[in-house]
Short mmCIF file of C-alpha atoms and ligand atoms in Angstrom, two decimals:
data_model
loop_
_atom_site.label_atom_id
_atom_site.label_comp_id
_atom_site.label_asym_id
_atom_site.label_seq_id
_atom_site.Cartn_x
_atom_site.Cartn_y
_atom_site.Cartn_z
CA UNK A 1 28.17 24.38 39.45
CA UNK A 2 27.04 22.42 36.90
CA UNK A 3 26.38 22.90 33.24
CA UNK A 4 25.18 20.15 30.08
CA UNK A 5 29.39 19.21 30.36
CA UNK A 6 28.74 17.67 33.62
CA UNK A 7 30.10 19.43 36.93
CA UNK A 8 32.40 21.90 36.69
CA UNK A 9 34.79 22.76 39.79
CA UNK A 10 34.68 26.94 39.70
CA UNK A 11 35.86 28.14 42.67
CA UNK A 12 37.26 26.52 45.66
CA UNK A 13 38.64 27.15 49.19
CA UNK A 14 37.39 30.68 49.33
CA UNK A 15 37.03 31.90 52.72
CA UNK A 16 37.56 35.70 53.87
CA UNK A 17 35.96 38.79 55.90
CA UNK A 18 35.14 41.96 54.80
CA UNK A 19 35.14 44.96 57.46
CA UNK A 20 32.41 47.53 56.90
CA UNK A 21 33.47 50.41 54.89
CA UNK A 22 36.10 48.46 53.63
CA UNK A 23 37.30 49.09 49.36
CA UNK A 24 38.25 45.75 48.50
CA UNK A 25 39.36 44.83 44.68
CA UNK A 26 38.71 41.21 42.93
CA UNK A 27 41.14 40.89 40.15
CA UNK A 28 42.40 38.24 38.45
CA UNK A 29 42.92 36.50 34.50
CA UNK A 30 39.64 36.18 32.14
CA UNK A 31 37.75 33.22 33.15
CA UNK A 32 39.57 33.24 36.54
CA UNK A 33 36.19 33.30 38.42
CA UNK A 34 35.70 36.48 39.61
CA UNK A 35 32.23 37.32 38.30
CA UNK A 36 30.95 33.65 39.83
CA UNK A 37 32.75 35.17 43.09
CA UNK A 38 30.65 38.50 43.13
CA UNK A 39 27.21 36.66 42.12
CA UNK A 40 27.86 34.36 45.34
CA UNK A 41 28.53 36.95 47.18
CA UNK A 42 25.24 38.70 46.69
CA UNK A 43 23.38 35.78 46.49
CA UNK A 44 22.63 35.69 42.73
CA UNK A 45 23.95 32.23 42.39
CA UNK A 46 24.16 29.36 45.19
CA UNK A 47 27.21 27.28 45.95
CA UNK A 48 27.80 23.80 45.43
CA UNK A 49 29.03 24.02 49.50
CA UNK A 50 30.01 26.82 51.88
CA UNK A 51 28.19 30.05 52.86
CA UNK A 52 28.25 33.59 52.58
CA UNK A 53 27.46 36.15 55.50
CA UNK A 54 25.92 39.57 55.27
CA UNK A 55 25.79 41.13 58.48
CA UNK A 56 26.10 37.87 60.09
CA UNK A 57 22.79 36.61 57.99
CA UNK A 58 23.35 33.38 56.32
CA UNK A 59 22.19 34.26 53.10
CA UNK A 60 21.59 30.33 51.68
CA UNK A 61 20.02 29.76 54.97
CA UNK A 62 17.13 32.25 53.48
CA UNK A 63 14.51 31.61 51.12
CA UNK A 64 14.56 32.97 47.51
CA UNK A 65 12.27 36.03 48.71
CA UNK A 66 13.63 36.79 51.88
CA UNK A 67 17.58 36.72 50.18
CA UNK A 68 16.13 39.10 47.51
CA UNK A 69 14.32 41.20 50.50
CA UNK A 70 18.09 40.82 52.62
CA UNK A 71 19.46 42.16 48.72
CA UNK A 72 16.95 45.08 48.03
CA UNK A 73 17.89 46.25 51.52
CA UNK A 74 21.57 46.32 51.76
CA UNK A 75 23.22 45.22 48.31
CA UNK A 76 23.65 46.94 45.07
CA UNK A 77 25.25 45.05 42.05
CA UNK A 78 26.49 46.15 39.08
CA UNK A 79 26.33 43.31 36.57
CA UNK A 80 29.17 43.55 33.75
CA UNK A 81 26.84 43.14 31.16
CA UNK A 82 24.82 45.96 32.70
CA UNK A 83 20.98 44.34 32.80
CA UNK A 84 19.13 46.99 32.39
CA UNK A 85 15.16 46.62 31.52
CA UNK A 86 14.88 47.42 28.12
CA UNK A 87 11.05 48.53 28.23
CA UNK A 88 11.82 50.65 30.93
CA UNK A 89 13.68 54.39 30.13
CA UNK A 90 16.81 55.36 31.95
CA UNK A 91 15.04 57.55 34.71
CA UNK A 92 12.92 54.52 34.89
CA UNK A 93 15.41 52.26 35.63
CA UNK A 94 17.08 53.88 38.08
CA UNK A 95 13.65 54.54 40.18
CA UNK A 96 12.73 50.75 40.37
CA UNK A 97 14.70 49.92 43.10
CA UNK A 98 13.63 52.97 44.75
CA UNK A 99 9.51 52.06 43.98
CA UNK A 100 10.37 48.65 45.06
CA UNK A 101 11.69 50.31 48.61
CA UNK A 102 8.27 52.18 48.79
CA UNK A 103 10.55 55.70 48.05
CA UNK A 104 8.04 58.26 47.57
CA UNK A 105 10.86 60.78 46.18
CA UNK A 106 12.21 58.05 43.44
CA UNK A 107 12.01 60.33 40.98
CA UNK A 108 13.55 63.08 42.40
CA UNK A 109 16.49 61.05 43.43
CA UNK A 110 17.07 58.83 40.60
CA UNK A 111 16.82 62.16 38.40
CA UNK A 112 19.79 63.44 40.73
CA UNK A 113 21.97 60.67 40.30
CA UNK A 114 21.56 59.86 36.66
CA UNK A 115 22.46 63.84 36.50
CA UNK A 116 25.41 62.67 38.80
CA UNK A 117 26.39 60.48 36.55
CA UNK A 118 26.95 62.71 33.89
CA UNK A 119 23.02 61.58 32.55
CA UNK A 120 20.90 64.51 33.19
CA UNK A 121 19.98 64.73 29.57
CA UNK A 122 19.51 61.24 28.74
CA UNK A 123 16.41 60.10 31.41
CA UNK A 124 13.68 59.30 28.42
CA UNK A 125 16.23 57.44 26.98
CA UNK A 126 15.91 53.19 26.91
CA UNK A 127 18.68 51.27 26.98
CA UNK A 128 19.25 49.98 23.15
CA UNK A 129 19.47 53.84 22.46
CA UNK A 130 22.11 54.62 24.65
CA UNK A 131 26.02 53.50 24.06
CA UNK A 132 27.70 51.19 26.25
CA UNK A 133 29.52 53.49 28.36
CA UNK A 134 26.23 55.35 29.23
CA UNK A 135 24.23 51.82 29.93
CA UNK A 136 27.26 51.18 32.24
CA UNK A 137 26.56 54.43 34.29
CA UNK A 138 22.58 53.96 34.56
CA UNK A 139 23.74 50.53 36.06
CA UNK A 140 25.76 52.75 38.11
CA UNK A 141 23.36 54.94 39.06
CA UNK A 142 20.31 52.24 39.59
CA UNK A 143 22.94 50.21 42.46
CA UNK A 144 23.63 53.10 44.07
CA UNK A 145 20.49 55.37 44.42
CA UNK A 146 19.36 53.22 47.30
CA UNK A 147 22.56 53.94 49.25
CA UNK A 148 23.38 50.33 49.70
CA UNK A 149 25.49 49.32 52.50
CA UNK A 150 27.66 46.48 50.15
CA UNK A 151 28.08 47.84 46.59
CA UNK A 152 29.22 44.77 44.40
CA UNK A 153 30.40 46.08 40.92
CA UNK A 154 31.60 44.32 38.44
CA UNK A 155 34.35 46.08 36.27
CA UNK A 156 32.28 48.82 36.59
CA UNK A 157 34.49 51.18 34.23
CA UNK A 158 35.00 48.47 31.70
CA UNK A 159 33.60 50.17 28.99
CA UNK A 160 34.17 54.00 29.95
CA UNK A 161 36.72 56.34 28.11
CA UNK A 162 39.47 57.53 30.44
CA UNK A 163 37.77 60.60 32.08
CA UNK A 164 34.40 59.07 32.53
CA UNK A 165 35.73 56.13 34.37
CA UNK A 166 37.68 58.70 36.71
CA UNK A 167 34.41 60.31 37.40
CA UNK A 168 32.46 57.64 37.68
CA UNK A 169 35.50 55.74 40.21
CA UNK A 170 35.22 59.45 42.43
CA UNK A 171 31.46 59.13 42.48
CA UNK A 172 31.91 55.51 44.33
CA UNK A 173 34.65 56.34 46.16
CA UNK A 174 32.75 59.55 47.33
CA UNK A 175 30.03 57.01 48.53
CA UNK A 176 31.95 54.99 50.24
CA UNK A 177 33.31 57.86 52.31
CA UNK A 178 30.22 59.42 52.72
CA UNK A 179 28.11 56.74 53.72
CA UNK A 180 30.46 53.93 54.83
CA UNK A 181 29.46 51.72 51.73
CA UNK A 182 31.97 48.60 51.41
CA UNK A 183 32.68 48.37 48.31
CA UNK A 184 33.62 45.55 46.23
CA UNK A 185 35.76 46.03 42.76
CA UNK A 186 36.15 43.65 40.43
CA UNK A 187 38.44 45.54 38.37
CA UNK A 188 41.46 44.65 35.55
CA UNK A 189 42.29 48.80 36.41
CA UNK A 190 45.55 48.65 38.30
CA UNK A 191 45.27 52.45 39.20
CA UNK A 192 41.68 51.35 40.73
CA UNK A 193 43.67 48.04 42.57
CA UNK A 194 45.57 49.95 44.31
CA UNK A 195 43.34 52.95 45.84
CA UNK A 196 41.37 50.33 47.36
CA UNK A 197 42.71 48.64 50.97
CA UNK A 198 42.55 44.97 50.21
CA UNK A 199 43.52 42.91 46.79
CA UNK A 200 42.24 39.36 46.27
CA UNK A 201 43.31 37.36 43.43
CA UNK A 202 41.57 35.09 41.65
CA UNK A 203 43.80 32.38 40.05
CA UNK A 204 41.99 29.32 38.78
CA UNK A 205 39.18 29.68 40.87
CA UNK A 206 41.21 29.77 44.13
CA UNK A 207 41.49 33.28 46.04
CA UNK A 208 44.65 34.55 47.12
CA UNK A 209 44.94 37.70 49.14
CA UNK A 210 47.98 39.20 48.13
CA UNK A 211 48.41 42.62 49.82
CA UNK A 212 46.40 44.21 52.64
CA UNK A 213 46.96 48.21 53.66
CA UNK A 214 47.26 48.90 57.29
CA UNK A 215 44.51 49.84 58.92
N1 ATP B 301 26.66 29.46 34.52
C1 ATP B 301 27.79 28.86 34.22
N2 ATP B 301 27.84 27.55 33.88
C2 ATP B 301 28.99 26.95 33.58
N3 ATP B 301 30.18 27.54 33.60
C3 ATP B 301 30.22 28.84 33.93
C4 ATP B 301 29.04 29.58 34.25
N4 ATP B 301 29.41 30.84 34.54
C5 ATP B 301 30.74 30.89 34.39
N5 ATP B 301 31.24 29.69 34.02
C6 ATP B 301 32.66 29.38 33.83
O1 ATP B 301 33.32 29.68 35.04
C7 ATP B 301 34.60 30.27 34.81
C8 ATP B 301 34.71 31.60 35.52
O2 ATP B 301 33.83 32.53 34.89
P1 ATP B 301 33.70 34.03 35.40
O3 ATP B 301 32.65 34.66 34.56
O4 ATP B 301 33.48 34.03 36.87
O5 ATP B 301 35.15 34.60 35.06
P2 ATP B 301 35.73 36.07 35.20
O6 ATP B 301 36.97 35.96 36.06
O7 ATP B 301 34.69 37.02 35.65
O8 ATP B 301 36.19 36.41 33.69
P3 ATP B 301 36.17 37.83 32.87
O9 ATP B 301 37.37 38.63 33.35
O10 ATP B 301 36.33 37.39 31.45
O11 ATP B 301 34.88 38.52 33.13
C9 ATP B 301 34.75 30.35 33.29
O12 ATP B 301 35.56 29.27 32.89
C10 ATP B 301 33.34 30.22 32.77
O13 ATP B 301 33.35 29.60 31.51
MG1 MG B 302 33.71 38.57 34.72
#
């Protein structure tokens, strides 16, 4: 990557395999690169070298539109600084991905979600008038209403009180049983860590896979 400083080394020797289905969480210091891990991982930023797979697609081998097409289709992200549309309502959010998709019941199923989500009275809502932990669970809600088969979230319960963040950890958890989602944590939660199978560290922009669960 580079930046105005010149070219900055962020991550390096990264190589591993996720298994469908598989709960997987990233955690590591501030600054360690774990959000640069997860934006590579969906595409959202190209490396310097090396490749990411998604379903054995080469995504850098794709064309901006046909990686975002490869995204719409099988990724959901959850950015940690949420990125929601601010001209677009809550309800609204959430059904974009689902208009995008050609969904004729977007409504209906974003509505069900955001209600999921502990939102059912806050769909007219845009984002500057709803609090942190609430923008965190329409970016919740938006990744996962089109049932995507990698769900990429980063710190997803970073800014929920204690009982929300349970909820909201069930509710992916839940997917990921339900519909065989792989899901990807990056998470400084250590109750989180450890329900999922696999823990990769990031330490200095180098991952380390520390534990693995049996199969
Ligand atoms: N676009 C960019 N240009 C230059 N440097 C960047 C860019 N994005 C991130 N960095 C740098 O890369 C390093 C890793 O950043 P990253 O956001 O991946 O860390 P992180 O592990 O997610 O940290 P946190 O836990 O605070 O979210 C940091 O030193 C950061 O300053
Ligand atoms: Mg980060």
């Amino acid at each position: 990557m580079t930046d105005s400083g010149g070219v900055l080394d962020i991550l390096c020797d990264i190589d591993f395999e996720l298994q469908r289905g598989q709960t997987v969480a990233i955690v590591g210091a501030s600054g360690s690169g774990k959000s640069t891990l997860l934006t590579l991982m969906a595409g959202l930023d190209t490396p310097t070298r090396g490749t990411v797979r998604i379903d054995g697609t080469d995504i850098f081998a794709l064309d901006e539109d046909q990686r975002a097409a490869l995204r719409a289709r099988k990724v959901g992200f959850v950015f940690q600084s949420f990125q929601l549309l601010g001209n677009l309502t809550a309800l609204e959010n959430v059904m974009l991905p689902l208009e995008l998709a050609g969904r004729r019941d977007a409504r209906a199923a974003a509505t069900q979600l955001l209600q999921r989500v502990g939102l059912g009275q806050r769909l007219g809502h845009y984002p500057k008038l709803l609090s942190g932990g609430e923008q965190q669970r329409v970016a919740l809600a938006r990744a996962f209403v089109v049932q995507p088969a990698l769900l990429l979230a980063d710190e997803p319960t970073g800014s929920l009180d204690f009982a929300t963040g349970a909820r909201v950890m069930e509710l992916m958890f839940e997917l990921n049983r339900e519909q065989g989602t792989t899901l990807v944590l990056v998470t400084h939660d250590r109750a989180i860590a450890q329900r999922c199978q696999r823990l990769i560290t990031v330490e200095a922009g180098r991952a380390l896979e520390v534990a693995e669960a049996p199969a």
